[in-house]
Tab-separated table of C-alpha atoms in Angstrom:
chain	number	residue	atom	x	y	z
A	1	MET	CA	96.982	96.211	68.001
A	2	SER	CA	96.184	92.978	66.104
A	3	ALA	CA	96.673	89.596	67.733
A	4	PRO	CA	99.751	87.623	66.650
A	5	ARG	CA	99.232	85.235	63.759
A	6	GLN	CA	98.384	81.702	64.904
A	7	LEU	CA	98.941	78.312	63.299
A	8	SER	CA	96.080	76.190	62.047
A	9	LEU	CA	96.512	72.460	62.740
A	10	ASN	CA	94.252	69.676	61.491
A	11	ALA	CA	94.466	65.964	62.179
A	12	PHE	CA	94.124	64.128	58.869
A	13	ILE	CA	92.430	60.828	59.780
A	14	TYR	CA	93.658	57.833	57.806
A	15	PRO	CA	92.294	54.879	59.753
A	16	SER	CA	95.449	52.900	60.633
A	17	GLY	CA	97.855	55.739	59.873
A	18	HIS	CA	99.413	57.491	56.902
A	19	HIS	CA	102.298	55.099	56.466
A	20	GLU	CA	101.231	52.377	54.046
A	21	ALA	CA	102.514	49.652	56.401
A	22	ALA	CA	100.949	51.172	59.525
A	23	TRP	CA	98.296	48.458	59.758
A	24	ARG	CA	101.067	45.876	60.252
A	25	HIS	CA	102.723	47.748	63.111
A	26	PRO	CA	101.790	46.687	66.667
A	27	ASP	CA	101.106	50.309	67.678
A	28	SER	CA	98.259	50.691	65.175
A	29	ARG	CA	94.682	49.408	65.495
A	30	PRO	CA	93.433	48.068	62.133
A	31	ASP	CA	91.022	45.866	64.068
A	32	ARG	CA	89.095	49.011	65.072
A	33	ILE	CA	88.707	50.812	61.740
A	34	TYR	CA	84.966	50.018	61.635
A	35	ASP	CA	84.471	50.952	65.306
A	36	VAL	CA	82.744	54.295	65.841
A	37	SER	CA	84.290	54.718	69.300
A	38	TYR	CA	87.761	54.559	67.735
A	39	TYR	CA	87.095	57.683	65.673
A	40	GLN	CA	85.410	59.423	68.569
A	41	GLU	CA	88.538	58.809	70.669
A	42	ILE	CA	90.689	60.292	67.897
A	43	GLY	CA	88.369	63.312	67.832
A	44	ARG	CA	88.653	63.775	71.587
A	45	THR	CA	92.460	63.582	71.364
A	46	ALA	CA	92.469	66.275	68.671
A	47	GLU	CA	90.083	68.474	70.635
A	48	ALA	CA	92.047	68.123	73.878
A	49	ALA	CA	95.062	69.489	71.962
A	50	LYS	CA	92.875	72.378	70.674
A	51	LEU	CA	93.398	71.406	67.042
A	52	ASP	CA	91.319	73.255	64.477
A	53	ALA	CA	89.738	70.211	62.859
A	54	VAL	CA	89.863	66.606	61.822
A	55	PHE	CA	89.840	65.877	58.118
A	56	PHE	CA	88.588	62.702	56.456
A	57	ALA	CA	89.396	62.011	52.801
A	58	ASP	CA	87.122	59.996	50.553
A	59	GLY	CA	86.629	58.660	47.058
A	60	PRO	CA	83.731	56.759	45.466
A	61	ALA	CA	85.745	53.693	44.430
A	62	LEU	CA	87.941	50.995	45.921
A	63	ARG	CA	91.396	52.382	45.063
A	64	THR	CA	93.535	50.664	47.675
A	65	ASP	CA	95.101	47.258	47.090
A	66	VAL	CA	93.261	45.575	49.953
A	67	ARG	CA	95.515	42.550	49.720
A	68	HIS	CA	98.259	44.671	51.260
A	69	ASN	CA	96.552	47.579	53.037
A	70	ALA	CA	93.508	48.326	55.183
A	71	ALA	CA	90.730	50.267	53.441
A	72	PRO	CA	87.522	50.791	55.436
A	73	GLY	CA	85.768	53.120	52.959
A	74	LEU	CA	83.452	54.669	55.544
A	75	GLU	CA	81.191	57.465	54.309
A	76	PRO	CA	82.718	60.666	55.754
A	77	ILE	CA	79.648	62.731	56.664
A	78	THR	CA	78.253	59.834	58.700
A	79	LEU	CA	81.623	59.382	60.388
A	80	LEU	CA	82.096	63.072	61.181
A	81	THR	CA	78.569	63.307	62.579
A	82	ALA	CA	79.543	60.574	65.016
A	83	ILE	CA	82.690	62.524	65.965
A	84	ALA	CA	80.554	65.655	66.382
A	85	THR	CA	78.559	63.942	69.122
A	86	ALA	CA	81.767	63.234	71.066
A	87	THR	CA	83.259	66.748	70.765
A	88	THR	CA	82.140	70.343	71.211
A	89	HIS	CA	84.602	72.584	69.336
A	90	LEU	CA	86.554	70.467	66.879
A	91	GLY	CA	86.108	71.298	63.185
A	92	LEU	CA	84.872	68.517	60.891
A	93	ILE	CA	86.123	68.499	57.288
A	94	ALA	CA	85.121	65.874	54.728
A	95	THR	CA	85.877	65.253	51.076
A	96	ALA	CA	83.003	65.069	48.594
A	97	SER	CA	83.147	64.967	44.810
A	98	THR	CA	81.566	67.471	42.450
A	99	THR	CA	81.684	64.808	39.723
A	100	TYR	CA	79.691	62.092	41.495
A	101	TYR	CA	77.232	64.077	43.621
A	102	GLU	CA	74.430	66.416	42.622
A	103	PRO	CA	74.422	69.910	44.158
A	104	TYR	CA	71.181	69.605	46.107
A	105	ASN	CA	71.973	66.378	47.954
A	106	LEU	CA	75.547	67.421	48.748
A	107	ALA	CA	74.320	70.803	50.001
A	108	ARG	CA	71.942	68.967	52.351
A	109	LEU	CA	74.668	66.685	53.728
A	110	PHE	CA	77.031	69.505	54.664
A	111	SER	CA	74.275	71.850	55.815
A	112	SER	CA	73.019	69.132	58.171
A	113	LEU	CA	76.528	68.503	59.530
A	114	ASP	CA	77.024	72.233	60.088
A	115	HIS	CA	73.684	72.666	61.861
A	116	LEU	CA	73.997	69.558	64.039
A	117	SER	CA	77.593	70.334	65.059
A	118	GLY	CA	76.917	73.975	65.869
A	119	GLY	CA	78.926	75.346	62.950
A	120	ARG	CA	81.938	73.061	62.597
A	121	ALA	CA	81.659	71.689	59.049
A	122	GLY	CA	84.064	72.059	56.143
A	123	TRP	CA	83.778	70.677	52.598
A	124	ASN	CA	86.944	69.508	50.840
A	125	ILE	CA	85.982	70.011	47.194
A	126	VAL	CA	87.384	67.439	44.766
A	127	THR	CA	86.582	66.496	41.182
A	128	THR	CA	87.752	62.867	41.717
A	129	GLY	CA	90.953	61.749	40.054
A	130	THR	CA	90.347	58.069	39.334
A	131	ASP	CA	88.766	56.303	36.389
A	132	LEU	CA	87.634	53.568	38.772
A	133	ALA	CA	84.715	55.692	39.950
A	134	ALA	CA	82.971	56.062	36.596
A	135	ALA	CA	81.636	52.515	36.350
A	136	ASN	CA	80.225	52.776	39.877
A	137	PHE	CA	77.910	55.506	38.609
A	138	GLY	CA	76.889	53.971	35.304
A	139	LEU	CA	79.340	55.962	33.179
A	140	ASP	CA	81.424	54.531	30.364
A	141	ARG	CA	84.421	56.651	31.327
A	142	HIS	CA	85.610	59.241	33.822
A	143	PRO	CA	85.130	62.830	32.529
A	144	ASP	CA	88.353	64.522	31.452
A	145	HIS	CA	90.124	67.093	33.600
A	146	ALA	CA	88.737	70.204	31.884
A	147	ALA	CA	85.165	68.889	31.946
A	148	ARG	CA	85.416	67.990	35.635
A	149	TYR	CA	86.580	71.486	36.570
A	150	ALA	CA	83.941	73.164	34.391
A	151	ARG	CA	81.282	71.160	36.252
A	152	ALA	CA	82.990	71.836	39.602
A	153	ARG	CA	82.784	75.603	39.144
A	154	GLU	CA	79.070	75.422	38.411
A	155	PHE	CA	78.597	72.928	41.226
A	156	VAL	CA	80.124	75.160	43.910
A	157	ASP	CA	78.224	78.197	42.644
A	158	ALA	CA	74.964	76.232	42.842
A	159	VAL	CA	75.662	74.759	46.290
A	160	VAL	CA	76.587	78.120	47.824
A	161	ALA	CA	73.517	79.683	46.239
A	162	LEU	CA	71.360	76.988	47.827
A	163	TRP	CA	72.941	77.572	51.240
A	164	ASP	CA	72.298	81.305	50.802
A	165	SER	CA	68.707	80.941	49.562
A	166	TRP	CA	67.378	81.542	53.059
A	167	GLU	CA	68.123	84.970	54.483
A	168	ASP	CA	69.600	84.925	57.979
A	169	ASP	CA	66.397	86.338	59.496
A	170	ALA	CA	63.948	84.198	57.500
A	171	ILE	CA	62.853	82.244	60.595
A	172	LEU	CA	60.420	84.348	62.632
A	173	LEU	CA	59.232	81.686	65.089
A	174	ASP	CA	56.156	83.780	65.894
A	175	ARG	CA	54.047	81.326	67.880
A	176	ALA	CA	51.335	83.887	68.643
A	177	ALA	CA	50.730	84.698	64.981
A	178	GLY	CA	51.336	81.146	63.836
A	179	ILE	CA	54.171	82.163	61.513
A	180	TYR	CA	57.329	80.070	61.513
A	181	ALA	CA	59.207	81.658	58.604
A	182	ASP	CA	58.822	84.522	56.163
A	183	PRO	CA	58.501	83.042	52.623
A	184	ASP	CA	59.591	86.369	51.138
A	185	LYS	CA	63.023	85.773	52.655
A	186	ILE	CA	63.417	82.321	51.055
A	187	HIS	CA	64.472	82.469	47.419
A	188	PRO	CA	64.664	80.107	44.449
A	189	ILE	CA	68.138	80.229	42.912
A	190	ASP	CA	67.146	79.320	39.332
A	191	PHE	CA	70.678	78.201	38.561
A	192	VAL	CA	71.210	77.248	34.907
A	193	GLY	CA	74.657	76.336	33.666
A	194	GLU	CA	76.165	74.292	30.890
A	195	HIS	CA	76.402	71.209	33.116
A	196	LEU	CA	73.874	71.756	35.919
A	197	ARG	CA	70.386	73.110	36.550
A	198	VAL	CA	69.099	73.705	40.095
A	199	ARG	CA	65.909	75.594	40.847
A	200	GLY	CA	65.917	75.793	44.652
A	201	PRO	CA	65.222	77.129	47.143
A	202	PHE	CA	66.974	75.039	49.738
A	203	ASN	CA	64.908	73.193	52.325
A	204	ALA	CA	66.851	74.270	55.424
A	205	ALA	CA	67.840	77.562	56.992
A	206	ARG	CA	71.248	79.165	56.601
A	207	THR	CA	73.769	77.444	58.879
A	208	PRO	CA	75.641	78.796	61.925
A	209	GLN	CA	78.693	79.512	59.751
A	210	GLY	CA	76.657	81.062	56.944
A	211	HIS	CA	77.924	78.117	54.971
A	212	PRO	CA	80.504	75.409	55.680
A	213	VAL	CA	84.151	76.308	55.096
A	214	LEU	CA	85.200	75.614	51.495
A	215	VAL	CA	88.414	73.587	51.309
A	216	GLN	CA	90.283	72.464	48.190
A	217	ALA	CA	93.250	70.203	47.487
A	218	GLY	CA	94.037	70.487	43.769
A	219	ALA	CA	97.542	71.699	42.844
A	220	SER	CA	97.194	71.579	39.049
A	221	ASN	CA	97.039	74.799	37.045
A	222	GLU	CA	93.255	74.462	36.869
A	223	GLY	CA	93.122	73.525	40.554
A	224	ARG	CA	95.090	76.595	41.592
A	225	ALA	CA	92.811	78.890	39.621
A	226	PHE	CA	89.798	77.164	41.185
A	227	ALA	CA	91.337	77.594	44.650
A	228	GLY	CA	92.007	81.272	44.033
A	229	LYS	CA	88.331	81.839	43.288
A	230	TYR	CA	86.624	79.606	45.842
A	231	ALA	CA	88.846	78.034	48.513
A	232	GLU	CA	89.010	79.283	52.082
A	233	ALA	CA	91.592	76.639	53.018
A	234	ILE	CA	93.883	74.606	50.762
A	235	PHE	CA	95.485	71.241	51.456
A	236	THR	CA	98.736	70.739	49.556
A	237	ALA	CA	101.850	68.539	49.400
A	238	HIS	CA	105.422	69.839	49.309
A	239	GLN	CA	108.799	68.333	50.116
A	240	ARG	CA	110.865	71.521	50.239
A	241	LEU	CA	110.449	74.924	51.843
A	242	SER	CA	111.202	76.735	48.574
A	243	ASP	CA	108.514	74.828	46.658
A	244	ALA	CA	105.982	75.515	49.405
A	245	GLN	CA	106.864	79.232	49.369
A	246	THR	CA	106.304	79.416	45.612
A	247	PHE	CA	102.920	77.690	45.890
A	248	TYR	CA	101.928	79.872	48.856
A	249	ALA	CA	102.699	83.105	46.992
A	250	ASP	CA	100.933	81.879	43.845
A	251	ILE	CA	97.691	81.003	45.631
A	252	LYS	CA	97.615	84.266	47.568
A	253	ALA	CA	98.135	86.155	44.300
A	254	LYS	CA	95.393	84.198	42.532
A	255	ALA	CA	92.976	84.980	45.360
A	256	ALA	CA	93.801	88.684	44.980
A	257	GLU	CA	93.111	88.448	41.223
A	258	TYR	CA	89.554	87.438	42.128
A	259	GLY	CA	89.223	90.399	44.483
A	260	ARG	CA	89.657	88.266	47.571
A	261	ASP	CA	91.859	88.830	50.620
A	262	GLY	CA	94.767	86.414	50.194
A	263	GLY	CA	95.308	86.488	53.955
A	264	ALA	CA	91.898	84.850	54.398
A	265	VAL	CA	92.944	81.787	52.377
A	266	LYS	CA	94.665	79.235	54.608
A	267	ILE	CA	97.473	77.200	52.991
A	268	LEU	CA	97.918	73.910	54.870
A	269	PRO	CA	100.622	71.485	53.648
A	270	GLY	CA	100.739	67.931	54.940
A	271	ILE	CA	103.395	66.776	57.409
A	272	SER	CA	103.791	63.201	58.643
A	273	PRO	CA	106.043	63.211	61.731
A	274	PHE	CA	107.858	60.267	63.283
A	275	ILE	CA	108.515	61.533	66.806
A	276	ALA	CA	110.826	60.180	69.513
A	277	ASP	CA	113.010	61.447	72.356
A	278	THR	CA	116.081	61.537	70.112
A	279	GLU	CA	116.544	62.054	66.390
A	280	ALA	CA	118.219	58.645	66.115
A	281	ALA	CA	115.247	56.953	67.777
A	282	ALA	CA	112.800	58.759	65.463
A	283	LYS	CA	114.733	57.615	62.399
A	284	ARG	CA	114.813	54.058	63.778
A	285	LEU	CA	111.033	54.214	64.135
A	286	GLU	CA	110.698	55.346	60.517
A	287	ARG	CA	112.957	52.486	59.344
A	288	GLU	CA	110.893	50.068	61.406
A	289	PHE	CA	107.789	51.073	59.448
A	290	ASN	CA	109.600	51.034	56.097
A	291	GLU	CA	110.806	47.495	56.721
A	292	LEU	CA	107.157	46.415	56.974
A	293	THR	CA	106.288	47.663	53.486
A	294	VAL	CA	105.312	45.268	50.701
A	295	PRO	CA	107.145	46.289	47.489
A	296	GLU	CA	104.317	45.058	45.276
A	297	TYR	CA	101.925	47.496	46.944
A	298	GLY	CA	104.331	50.423	46.658
A	299	ILE	CA	105.068	49.704	43.000
A	300	LYS	CA	101.346	49.733	42.174
A	301	GLN	CA	100.981	53.088	43.927
A	302	LEU	CA	104.015	54.515	42.128
A	303	GLU	CA	102.817	53.267	38.752
A	304	SER	CA	99.460	54.973	39.318
A	305	ILE	CA	101.404	58.248	39.657
A	306	THR	CA	103.873	57.785	36.803
A	307	GLY	CA	101.602	55.977	34.362
A	308	THR	CA	104.637	53.841	33.519
A	309	SER	CA	105.497	50.263	34.463
A	310	LEU	CA	108.550	49.998	36.711
A	311	ARG	CA	108.482	46.223	37.100
A	312	ALA	CA	111.588	45.680	34.977
A	313	LEU	CA	113.632	47.532	37.618
A	314	ALA	CA	115.317	45.605	40.414
A	315	LEU	CA	114.525	47.008	43.851
A	316	ASP	CA	118.116	48.160	44.353
A	317	GLU	CA	118.524	49.737	40.909
A	318	PRO	CA	118.413	53.545	40.599
A	319	VAL	CA	115.130	54.929	39.307
A	320	PRO	CA	115.660	56.467	35.823
A	321	VAL	CA	115.008	60.205	35.740
A	322	GLU	CA	113.522	59.756	32.252
A	323	VAL	CA	110.425	58.135	33.774
A	324	PHE	CA	109.444	61.636	34.908
A	325	ALA	CA	110.145	63.499	31.674
A	326	GLY	CA	106.616	64.972	31.472
A	327	ALA	CA	106.363	66.062	35.085
A	328	GLY	CA	106.735	69.764	34.323
A	329	ASP	CA	103.345	70.007	32.621
A	330	VAL	CA	101.056	70.589	35.575
A	331	THR	CA	97.706	70.289	33.829
A	332	ASP	CA	96.009	67.963	36.276
A	333	ASN	CA	96.267	66.956	39.907
A	334	ALA	CA	97.750	63.542	39.175
A	335	ARG	CA	100.557	65.266	37.296
A	336	SER	CA	101.127	67.718	40.159
A	337	ARG	CA	101.774	64.736	42.443
A	338	LEU	CA	104.048	63.354	39.722
A	339	GLN	CA	106.035	66.597	39.998
A	340	VAL	CA	106.588	65.970	43.705
A	341	VAL	CA	107.896	62.466	43.026
A	342	ALA	CA	110.016	63.673	40.106
A	343	GLY	CA	111.662	66.217	42.389
A	344	ILE	CA	112.654	63.491	44.833
A	345	VAL	CA	114.165	61.388	42.039
A	346	GLU	CA	116.070	64.308	40.492
A	347	ARG	CA	117.527	65.521	43.801
A	348	GLU	CA	118.200	62.234	45.562
A	349	ARG	CA	118.652	59.676	42.740
A	350	PRO	CA	117.174	56.888	44.907
A	351	THR	CA	116.946	53.204	44.156
A	352	LEU	CA	113.468	51.852	43.517
A	353	ARG	CA	113.413	50.488	47.079
A	354	GLY	CA	114.533	53.865	48.431
A	355	LEU	CA	111.854	55.697	46.463
A	356	LEU	CA	109.170	53.292	47.648
A	357	HIS	CA	110.242	53.962	51.230
A	358	ARG	CA	110.221	57.737	50.640
A	359	LEU	CA	106.634	57.552	49.376
A	360	ALA	CA	105.375	54.969	51.881
A	361	GLY	CA	105.092	57.530	54.654
A	362	ALA	CA	102.438	59.855	53.271
A	363	ARG	CA	101.964	59.458	49.510
A	364	GLY	CA	104.209	62.389	48.572
A	365	HIS	CA	103.522	64.618	51.575
A	366	ARG	CA	106.493	65.622	53.713
A	367	VAL	CA	107.713	62.969	56.142
A	368	PHE	CA	109.866	64.213	59.015
A	369	ALA	CA	111.625	62.157	61.683
A	370	GLY	CA	112.899	63.949	64.763
A	371	THR	CA	112.389	65.050	68.328
A	372	PRO	CA	109.344	67.065	69.385
A	373	GLU	CA	111.515	70.196	69.314
A	374	GLN	CA	112.723	69.447	65.778
A	375	VAL	CA	109.173	68.849	64.558
A	376	ALA	CA	108.099	72.136	66.160
A	377	ASP	CA	111.111	73.888	64.571
A	378	THR	CA	110.200	72.787	61.052
A	379	ILE	CA	106.553	73.745	61.560
A	380	GLU	CA	107.640	77.163	62.841
A	381	GLU	CA	110.077	77.659	59.960
A	382	TRP	CA	107.467	77.002	57.276
A	383	PHE	CA	104.893	79.102	59.153
A	384	THR	CA	107.153	82.137	59.571
A	385	GLN	CA	108.901	81.941	56.191
A	386	GLY	CA	105.877	82.311	53.920
A	387	ALA	CA	105.311	78.636	53.165
A	388	ALA	CA	102.286	77.712	55.297
A	389	ASP	CA	99.492	79.062	57.473
A	390	GLY	CA	99.410	75.753	59.314
A	391	PHE	CA	99.544	72.041	58.638
A	392	ASN	CA	97.501	68.964	57.983
A	393	VAL	CA	99.114	66.652	60.512
A	394	MET	CA	99.296	63.129	59.065
A	395	PRO	CA	100.388	60.739	61.825
A	396	PRO	CA	102.198	57.721	60.381
A	397	TYR	CA	100.150	55.506	62.699
A	398	TYR	CA	96.903	55.891	64.641
A	399	PRO	CA	96.031	56.396	67.382
A	400	GLY	CA	99.486	56.715	69.009
A	401	GLY	CA	101.032	58.971	66.371
A	402	LEU	CA	98.428	61.656	66.990
A	403	GLU	CA	98.687	61.225	70.757
A	404	VAL	CA	102.464	61.752	70.680
A	405	PHE	CA	102.093	64.865	68.512
A	406	ALA	CA	99.366	66.252	70.779
A	407	GLU	CA	101.278	65.559	73.990
A	408	THR	CA	104.795	66.613	72.925
A	409	VAL	CA	104.758	68.956	69.914
A	410	VAL	CA	101.626	71.016	70.555
A	411	PRO	CA	102.824	72.222	74.004
A	412	ILE	CA	106.065	73.492	72.425
A	413	LEU	CA	104.133	75.420	69.790
A	414	GLN	CA	101.905	76.832	72.538
A	415	GLU	CA	104.926	77.894	74.617
A	416	ARG	CA	106.297	79.718	71.571
A	417	GLY	CA	103.019	81.611	71.177
A	418	LEU	CA	102.321	80.007	67.794
A	419	PHE	CA	99.232	77.987	68.713
A	420	ARG	CA	96.220	78.512	70.917
A	421	THR	CA	96.021	77.166	74.456
A	422	GLU	CA	92.221	77.432	74.456
A	423	TYR	CA	89.563	77.745	71.795
A	424	THR	CA	88.424	81.337	71.388
A	425	GLY	CA	85.357	80.496	69.320
A	426	THR	CA	83.027	77.618	68.634
A	427	THR	CA	82.961	77.299	64.836
A	428	LEU	CA	85.506	76.121	62.283
A	429	ARG	CA	85.496	79.644	60.846
A	430	ASP	CA	86.408	80.953	64.297
A	431	HIS	CA	89.342	78.516	64.511
A	432	PHE	CA	90.626	79.411	61.025
A	433	GLY	CA	90.098	83.130	61.624
A	434	LEU	CA	87.616	83.385	58.752
A	435	ALA	CA	84.716	85.798	58.628
A	436	ARG	CA	81.154	84.543	58.349
A	437	PRO	CA	80.159	85.182	54.723
A	438	ARG	CA	77.344	87.616	54.054
A	439	GLY	CA	74.352	85.996	52.392
A	440	ARG	CA	73.674	87.001	48.794
A	441	PHE	CA	70.211	88.302	49.703
A	442	ALA	CA	71.394	90.264	52.735
A	443	PRO	CA	71.029	94.041	52.481
A	444	GLU	CA	74.201	95.958	51.695
A	445	PRO	CA	75.886	97.190	54.870
A	446	ALA	CA	75.176	100.814	55.664
A	447	THR	CA	77.965	103.239	54.742
A	448	VAL	CA	79.285	105.667	57.310
A	449	GLY	CA	79.696	109.287	56.324
């Protein structure tokens, strides 16, 4: 009899918190966002709650309006290595761009993290969605969407080939004979594509997980196809259960089209919970954060999504639905986020101020204010109704928002049999329930019969 299905829960680290005004709130610690011990404490909190992983987003450009928000810009592999030294089981997922890395150096970064953490690394694959990055790498312009995904497909193929270039038993460690490794079990990959060429072999052995877990966050048409082929876990943003169910079914079907087991692809929407003893108190806490927002900051963020100036609107004027006329064409990830915002405007008809407050909490991810039981109820509903395999938990403020979730919501999920009470494995693949991939040079398994 198979074990009951279990939630996956990650803590998405955003230094002061996921609400854009978190750094102004007295319960956050913006003074510590360059302090390594701060992140190690967050990691220990997540591990004490038996969470699957922490996740750290990244981009190779200064995108945040630093006049109105805190933006530390720490390099994620370095940061997660520091968290690895303070934890023993917690998964460690970082974003890295296929547009602004080369396959060999990125493969080394994640291979090193996986080795040094004992098999806890995950790579969130992105193509980078901002033009601001191009000039930082000597380019005249950011590559277009189709070109970025064409390179990304080659990039992942090359990186996985590098990770697989050593067979699992290549290291002999024969001191008596003076033989460390068998060169016949270490292979060049000779990868030649339209965008990339990588000879190989890799310069390090295959990692404890075979290779780090492949994570993806693109919701565009191209992104979904990419996820169906490569992703082992997918981060996504949805406001409504029905939308999440549609996305969930689509990704599972796309994985099956590539001959993959859809059940082995984890769909993890974001949820940003304001938690208090009563629903009224939780909603007061959310209002408290919203009242700290700076409209100028929110308008800049919204304009980056819509591509349209909204400065002629008064804060208490309704947002015109026409601003989102092109939201149905989901050709790129920026437009998929535009769809989320368009849905809010069409359903709720908010004022500009109201829309800015709706988006301040988690940049289009679902914000929920309620008691621990209500937060657990909504997590359970999405998990059992075909909308999610777990969640990226996005506390509105750090470190207290994660602490409250860990101390009040996680025990309820554990009591309901939905989440582990102890780790049953040591790797991120163990936590996600993913098999260790067979190396491409491994012999075919023997058939029985």
